[in-house]
Structures are given as structure tokens and as C-alpha cells.
């Protein structure tokens, strides 16, 4: 919602898609989601820039191993920086820009087979909850934009809105 609020054109485009498909029905259903390609692109773009588990779950090498030329000693803890991977200019043009359109005609998915986008991790310990997590997120977001238009209160300006991410702990120090 932070990205949609600061990108009103994306919000409008998403709202148009959802409202066109859901029409006058009160609720968004799972069947409606099938045709919502822009909704999926919006969620992918959000998971690219803001993966909820930015360093995935820690791994530990059980033996000395060489990964792509990097030698990792046994018992070393390894963290995979999914946050940085999603912002790699080798994979994405203007990576800092919030632009769901980049996923509209793209084969890149988040199931763990394309390593440019791994908000759910990859491999045999990747997230088993992808289908459930996605349906819940899609229904929730589609329902919100179906029923509401979000805007800033009063005469507040987008430029003045600070949505910088931080942990609660960081913001207190
Ligand atoms: C948007 C929602 C979700 C995100 C972004 C997410 C993300 C992740 C990530 C990054 C991992 C670690 C993968 C790795 O290190 O390779 C993980 C593991 C896991 N997730 Fe999710 N998850 C989500 C929803 C769910 C849901 C809905 C469930 C269950 C219903 C679930 C169950 C699990 C379990 C059990 C693991 C551990 C798998 C293992 O260690 O073998 N997740 N998830």
C-alpha cells in the first residue's frame, strides 16, 4: 500500500483491472484472480523491492564446499541477501524504480527456479507456503483496491511522505 500510495498511476491501473473483473459483486473471489495479471505483477514488484524475509533463513555448510568460485568452510553460517538480489542492475533495469510493468511480459517467477527473484527462497528448503501466501495476499490487496481509493489526508504532498523502511529497533535509536 505504501508503494501504491506513492505511485498513484499504478494504484489507478490496478484498481481499473480489479473493478473491471469483479464488477458490482461485493467480494473478490479466487476465480476472479485468474485474470488479474497486473495484480500479480504489482505483488511481484513489491516482493522484489521489499522481500519480507530479506536474508531468507540462515544456512550452515555441513562440509567444505566451493560455490561459484567462493570457498565456504564447514560450519560457516551463510546468509542469502534476497533484498540485494532483487536490486541487481545485471538482472533489472532501473532496479530502484517501482515498476510492476517489468513483470507483465516476463517469464521471471518467484517459485525458486529463477534466482533473480527469490522472496520465498529456493531449493529443497524453500517456502512451501507460496500458493497459500499468494492467494491470501492477492485476495486482500484486490479487496482493498476494489472497495477503497487511498490518498493522503488534507493537503499533504507525496514528496513529504517518508516511507523509508526501518526496523522498530532502528527507528528507536
Ligand atoms: C508472502 C508470504 C510468505 C513469504 C514471503 C514467505 C517467505 C519464506 C522464506 C523466505 C522462507 C525461507 C526459504 C529459504 O530460506 O530458502 C520460508 C520458509 C518457510 N515458509 Fe514461508 N513465506 C510466506 C508464506 C508462508 C505460508 C503462508 C506458510 C504456511 C502456510 C509458510 C511456511 C513456511 C515454512 C514451513 C518454511 C520453512 C521451510 C523449510 O525450512 O523447509 N510460508 N518462507
PDB file of N, CA, C and O in Angstrom, residues 109-148:
ATOM      1  N   UNK A 109       9.512 -15.790 -12.350  1.00  0.00           N
ATOM      2  CA  UNK A 109       8.539 -16.060 -11.292  1.00  0.00           C
ATOM      3  C   UNK A 109       9.293 -16.240  -9.973  1.00  0.00           C
ATOM      4  O   UNK A 109      10.518 -16.248  -9.953  1.00  0.00           O
ATOM      5  N   UNK A 110       8.550 -16.392  -8.895  1.00  0.00           N
ATOM      6  CA  UNK A 110       9.222 -16.429  -7.588  1.00  0.00           C
ATOM      7  C   UNK A 110       9.217 -17.829  -6.985  1.00  0.00           C
ATOM      8  O   UNK A 110       9.300 -17.992  -5.783  1.00  0.00           O
ATOM      9  N   UNK A 111       9.106 -18.857  -7.845  1.00  0.00           N
ATOM     10  CA  UNK A 111       8.977 -20.210  -7.300  1.00  0.00           C
ATOM     11  C   UNK A 111      10.317 -20.816  -6.930  1.00  0.00           C
ATOM     12  O   UNK A 111      10.396 -21.965  -6.510  1.00  0.00           O
ATOM     13  N   UNK A 112      11.391 -20.064  -7.144  1.00  0.00           N
ATOM     14  CA  UNK A 112      12.701 -20.557  -6.733  1.00  0.00           C
ATOM     15  C   UNK A 112      13.493 -21.168  -7.863  1.00  0.00           C
ATOM     16  O   UNK A 112      14.572 -21.723  -7.636  1.00  0.00           O
ATOM     17  N   UNK A 113      12.972 -21.088  -9.099  1.00  0.00           N
ATOM     18  CA  UNK A 113      13.739 -21.624 -10.232  1.00  0.00           C
ATOM     19  C   UNK A 113      14.487 -20.516 -10.954  1.00  0.00           C
ATOM     20  O   UNK A 113      15.445 -20.768 -11.656  1.00  0.00           O
ATOM     21  N   UNK A 114      14.023 -19.239 -10.822  1.00  0.00           N
ATOM     22  CA  UNK A 114      14.765 -18.107 -11.378  1.00  0.00           C
ATOM     23  C   UNK A 114      15.378 -17.355 -10.203  1.00  0.00           C
ATOM     24  O   UNK A 114      14.648 -16.842  -9.348  1.00  0.00           O
ATOM     25  N   UNK A 115      16.694 -17.295 -10.183  1.00  0.00           N
ATOM     26  CA  UNK A 115      17.346 -16.764  -8.987  1.00  0.00           C
ATOM     27  C   UNK A 115      17.360 -15.233  -8.912  1.00  0.00           C
ATOM     28  O   UNK A 115      17.873 -14.670  -7.958  1.00  0.00           O
ATOM     29  N   UNK A 116      16.793 -14.554  -9.922  1.00  0.00           N
ATOM     30  CA  UNK A 116      16.709 -13.078  -9.846  1.00  0.00           C
ATOM     31  C   UNK A 116      15.652 -12.642  -8.838  1.00  0.00           C
ATOM     32  O   UNK A 116      15.638 -11.510  -8.383  1.00  0.00           O
ATOM     33  N   UNK A 117      14.720 -13.543  -8.524  1.00  0.00           N
ATOM     34  CA  UNK A 117      13.585 -13.179  -7.668  1.00  0.00           C
ATOM     35  C   UNK A 117      13.321 -14.332  -6.701  1.00  0.00           C
ATOM     36  O   UNK A 117      12.705 -15.321  -7.074  1.00  0.00           O
ATOM     37  N   UNK A 118      13.826 -14.174  -5.474  1.00  0.00           N
ATOM     38  CA  UNK A 118      13.678 -15.299  -4.539  1.00  0.00           C
ATOM     39  C   UNK A 118      13.112 -14.862  -3.178  1.00  0.00           C
ATOM     40  O   UNK A 118      13.676 -15.191  -2.129  1.00  0.00           O
ATOM     41  N   UNK A 119      11.968 -14.144  -3.181  1.00  0.00           N
ATOM     42  CA  UNK A 119      11.401 -13.737  -1.886  1.00  0.00           C
ATOM     43  C   UNK A 119      10.932 -14.927  -1.053  1.00  0.00           C
ATOM     44  O   UNK A 119      10.738 -14.796   0.162  1.00  0.00           O
ATOM     45  N   UNK A 120      10.744 -16.089  -1.689  1.00  0.00           N
ATOM     46  CA  UNK A 120      10.328 -17.294  -0.956  1.00  0.00           C
ATOM     47  C   UNK A 120      11.485 -18.287  -0.842  1.00  0.00           C
ATOM     48  O   UNK A 120      11.276 -19.453  -0.501  1.00  0.00           O
ATOM     49  N   UNK A 121      12.705 -17.837  -1.153  1.00  0.00           N
ATOM     50  CA  UNK A 121      13.851 -18.739  -1.109  1.00  0.00           C
ATOM     51  C   UNK A 121      13.863 -19.655  -2.321  1.00  0.00           C
ATOM     52  O   UNK A 121      13.172 -19.424  -3.319  1.00  0.00           O
ATOM     53  N   UNK A 122      14.664 -20.705  -2.231  1.00  0.00           N
ATOM     54  CA  UNK A 122      14.791 -21.649  -3.352  1.00  0.00           C
ATOM     55  C   UNK A 122      15.322 -22.963  -2.811  1.00  0.00           C
ATOM     56  O   UNK A 122      15.803 -23.039  -1.687  1.00  0.00           O
ATOM     57  N   UNK A 123      15.191 -23.996  -3.643  1.00  0.00           N
ATOM     58  CA  UNK A 123      15.751 -25.291  -3.250  1.00  0.00           C
ATOM     59  C   UNK A 123      14.847 -26.060  -2.313  1.00  0.00           C
ATOM     60  O   UNK A 123      13.705 -25.674  -2.067  1.00  0.00           O
ATOM     61  N   UNK A 124      15.386 -27.136  -1.778  1.00  0.00           N
ATOM     62  CA  UNK A 124      14.507 -28.042  -1.018  1.00  0.00           C
ATOM     63  C   UNK A 124      14.012 -27.440   0.302  1.00  0.00           C
ATOM     64  O   UNK A 124      13.052 -27.922   0.879  1.00  0.00           O
ATOM     65  N   UNK A 125      14.668 -26.372   0.800  1.00  0.00           N
ATOM     66  CA  UNK A 125      14.148 -25.704   1.997  1.00  0.00           C
ATOM     67  C   UNK A 125      13.458 -24.383   1.657  1.00  0.00           C
ATOM     68  O   UNK A 125      13.290 -23.515   2.515  1.00  0.00           O
ATOM     69  N   UNK A 126      13.085 -24.216   0.401  1.00  0.00           N
ATOM     70  CA  UNK A 126      12.319 -23.028   0.006  1.00  0.00           C
ATOM     71  C   UNK A 126      10.938 -23.059   0.655  1.00  0.00           C
ATOM     72  O   UNK A 126      10.507 -24.083   1.184  1.00  0.00           O
ATOM     73  N   UNK A 127      10.249 -21.935   0.613  1.00  0.00           N
ATOM     74  CA  UNK A 127       8.946 -21.817   1.292  1.00  0.00           C
ATOM     75  C   UNK A 127       7.905 -22.752   0.685  1.00  0.00           C
ATOM     76  O   UNK A 127       7.617 -22.670  -0.507  1.00  0.00           O
ATOM     77  N   UNK A 128       7.287 -23.608   1.500  1.00  0.00           N
ATOM     78  CA  UNK A 128       6.221 -24.467   0.975  1.00  0.00           C
ATOM     79  C   UNK A 128       4.863 -23.745   0.960  1.00  0.00           C
ATOM     80  O   UNK A 128       3.872 -24.299   0.494  1.00  0.00           O
ATOM     81  N   UNK A 129       4.829 -22.512   1.478  1.00  0.00           N
ATOM     82  CA  UNK A 129       3.531 -21.820   1.615  1.00  0.00           C
ATOM     83  C   UNK A 129       3.239 -20.852   0.477  1.00  0.00           C
ATOM     84  O   UNK A 129       2.321 -20.041   0.596  1.00  0.00           O
ATOM     85  N   UNK A 130       4.005 -20.939  -0.646  1.00  0.00           N
ATOM     86  CA  UNK A 130       3.836 -19.949  -1.729  1.00  0.00           C
ATOM     87  C   UNK A 130       2.373 -19.855  -2.215  1.00  0.00           C
ATOM     88  O   UNK A 130       1.806 -18.771  -2.227  1.00  0.00           O
ATOM     89  N   UNK A 131       1.729 -20.969  -2.587  1.00  0.00           N
ATOM     90  CA  UNK A 131       0.367 -20.833  -3.126  1.00  0.00           C
ATOM     91  C   UNK A 131      -0.596 -20.192  -2.119  1.00  0.00           C
ATOM     92  O   UNK A 131      -1.352 -19.294  -2.460  1.00  0.00           O
ATOM     93  N   UNK A 132      -0.508 -20.619  -0.868  1.00  0.00           N
ATOM     94  CA  UNK A 132      -1.405 -20.077   0.155  1.00  0.00           C
ATOM     95  C   UNK A 132      -1.090 -18.595   0.396  1.00  0.00           C
ATOM     96  O   UNK A 132      -1.989 -17.739   0.418  1.00  0.00           O
ATOM     97  N   UNK A 133       0.216 -18.296   0.549  1.00  0.00           N
ATOM     98  CA  UNK A 133       0.622 -16.907   0.799  1.00  0.00           C
ATOM     99  C   UNK A 133       0.181 -15.991  -0.331  1.00  0.00           C
ATOM    100  O   UNK A 133      -0.285 -14.870  -0.099  1.00  0.00           O
ATOM    101  N   UNK A 134       0.306 -16.466  -1.584  1.00  0.00           N
ATOM    102  CA  UNK A 134      -0.053 -15.628  -2.729  1.00  0.00           C
ATOM    103  C   UNK A 134      -1.560 -15.394  -2.814  1.00  0.00           C
ATOM    104  O   UNK A 134      -2.011 -14.285  -3.044  1.00  0.00           O
ATOM    105  N   UNK A 135      -2.347 -16.461  -2.628  1.00  0.00           N
ATOM    106  CA  UNK A 135      -3.805 -16.289  -2.727  1.00  0.00           C
ATOM    107  C   UNK A 135      -4.294 -15.299  -1.662  1.00  0.00           C
ATOM    108  O   UNK A 135      -5.083 -14.391  -1.946  1.00  0.00           O
ATOM    109  N   UNK A 136      -3.785 -15.459  -0.454  1.00  0.00           N
ATOM    110  CA  UNK A 136      -4.212 -14.576   0.633  1.00  0.00           C
ATOM    111  C   UNK A 136      -3.829 -13.125   0.301  1.00  0.00           C
ATOM    112  O   UNK A 136      -4.639 -12.194   0.454  1.00  0.00           O
ATOM    113  N   UNK A 137      -2.588 -12.935  -0.177  1.00  0.00           N
ATOM    114  CA  UNK A 137      -2.131 -11.574  -0.498  1.00  0.00           C
ATOM    115  C   UNK A 137      -2.949 -10.994  -1.652  1.00  0.00           C
ATOM    116  O   UNK A 137      -3.372  -9.834  -1.612  1.00  0.00           O
ATOM    117  N   UNK A 138      -3.182 -11.819  -2.674  1.00  0.00           N
ATOM    118  CA  UNK A 138      -3.931 -11.326  -3.844  1.00  0.00           C
ATOM    119  C   UNK A 138      -5.359 -10.946  -3.463  1.00  0.00           C
ATOM    120  O   UNK A 138      -5.851  -9.890  -3.840  1.00  0.00           O
ATOM    121  N   UNK A 139      -6.030 -11.808  -2.707  1.00  0.00           N
ATOM    122  CA  UNK A 139      -7.420 -11.514  -2.307  1.00  0.00           C
ATOM    123  C   UNK A 139      -7.454 -10.245  -1.451  1.00  0.00           C
ATOM    124  O   UNK A 139      -8.303  -9.367  -1.637  1.00  0.00           O
ATOM    125  N   UNK A 140      -6.517 -10.138  -0.518  1.00  0.00           N
ATOM    126  CA  UNK A 140      -6.530  -8.985   0.399  1.00  0.00           C
ATOM    127  C   UNK A 140      -6.302  -7.689  -0.381  1.00  0.00           C
ATOM    128  O   UNK A 140      -7.072  -6.725  -0.233  1.00  0.00           O
ATOM    129  N   UNK A 141      -5.271  -7.680  -1.232  1.00  0.00           N
ATOM    130  CA  UNK A 141      -4.961  -6.440  -1.958  1.00  0.00           C
ATOM    131  C   UNK A 141      -6.075  -6.090  -2.950  1.00  0.00           C
ATOM    132  O   UNK A 141      -6.499  -4.929  -3.039  1.00  0.00           O
ATOM    133  N   UNK A 142      -6.571  -7.113  -3.669  1.00  0.00           N
ATOM    134  CA  UNK A 142      -7.644  -6.852  -4.633  1.00  0.00           C
ATOM    135  C   UNK A 142      -8.882  -6.307  -3.906  1.00  0.00           C
ATOM    136  O   UNK A 142      -9.536  -5.371  -4.381  1.00  0.00           O
ATOM    137  N   UNK A 143      -9.205  -6.857  -2.735  1.00  0.00           N
ATOM    138  CA  UNK A 143     -10.388  -6.401  -1.992  1.00  0.00           C
ATOM    139  C   UNK A 143     -10.218  -4.948  -1.543  1.00  0.00           C
ATOM    140  O   UNK A 143     -11.166  -4.156  -1.604  1.00  0.00           O
ATOM    141  N   UNK A 144      -8.994  -4.617  -1.107  1.00  0.00           N
ATOM    142  CA  UNK A 144      -8.762  -3.234  -0.635  1.00  0.00           C
ATOM    143  C   UNK A 144      -8.958  -2.243  -1.785  1.00  0.00           C
ATOM    144  O   UNK A 144      -9.688  -1.266  -1.663  1.00  0.00           O
ATOM    145  N   UNK A 145      -8.295  -2.519  -2.938  1.00  0.00           N
ATOM    146  CA  UNK A 145      -8.408  -1.527  -4.026  1.00  0.00           C
ATOM    147  C   UNK A 145      -9.781  -1.580  -4.709  1.00  0.00           C
ATOM    148  O   UNK A 145     -10.200  -0.620  -5.331  1.00  0.00           O
ATOM    149  N   UNK A 146     -10.471  -2.715  -4.556  1.00  0.00           N
ATOM    150  CA  UNK A 146     -11.825  -2.804  -5.109  1.00  0.00           C
ATOM    151  C   UNK A 146     -12.764  -1.861  -4.348  1.00  0.00           C
ATOM    152  O   UNK A 146     -13.597  -1.174  -4.933  1.00  0.00           O
ATOM    153  N   UNK A 147     -12.578  -1.810  -3.047  1.00  0.00           N
ATOM    154  CA  UNK A 147     -13.511  -1.054  -2.215  1.00  0.00           C
ATOM    155  C   UNK A 147     -13.070   0.360  -1.864  1.00  0.00           C
ATOM    156  O   UNK A 147     -13.894   1.197  -1.517  1.00  0.00           O
ATOM    157  N   UNK A 148     -11.756   0.605  -1.888  1.00  0.00           N
ATOM    158  CA  UNK A 148     -11.281   1.904  -1.406  1.00  0.00           C
ATOM    159  C   UNK A 148     -10.296   2.548  -2.374  1.00  0.00           C
ATOM    160  O   UNK A 148      -9.552   1.856  -3.063  1.00  0.00           O
TER     161      UNK A 148
END
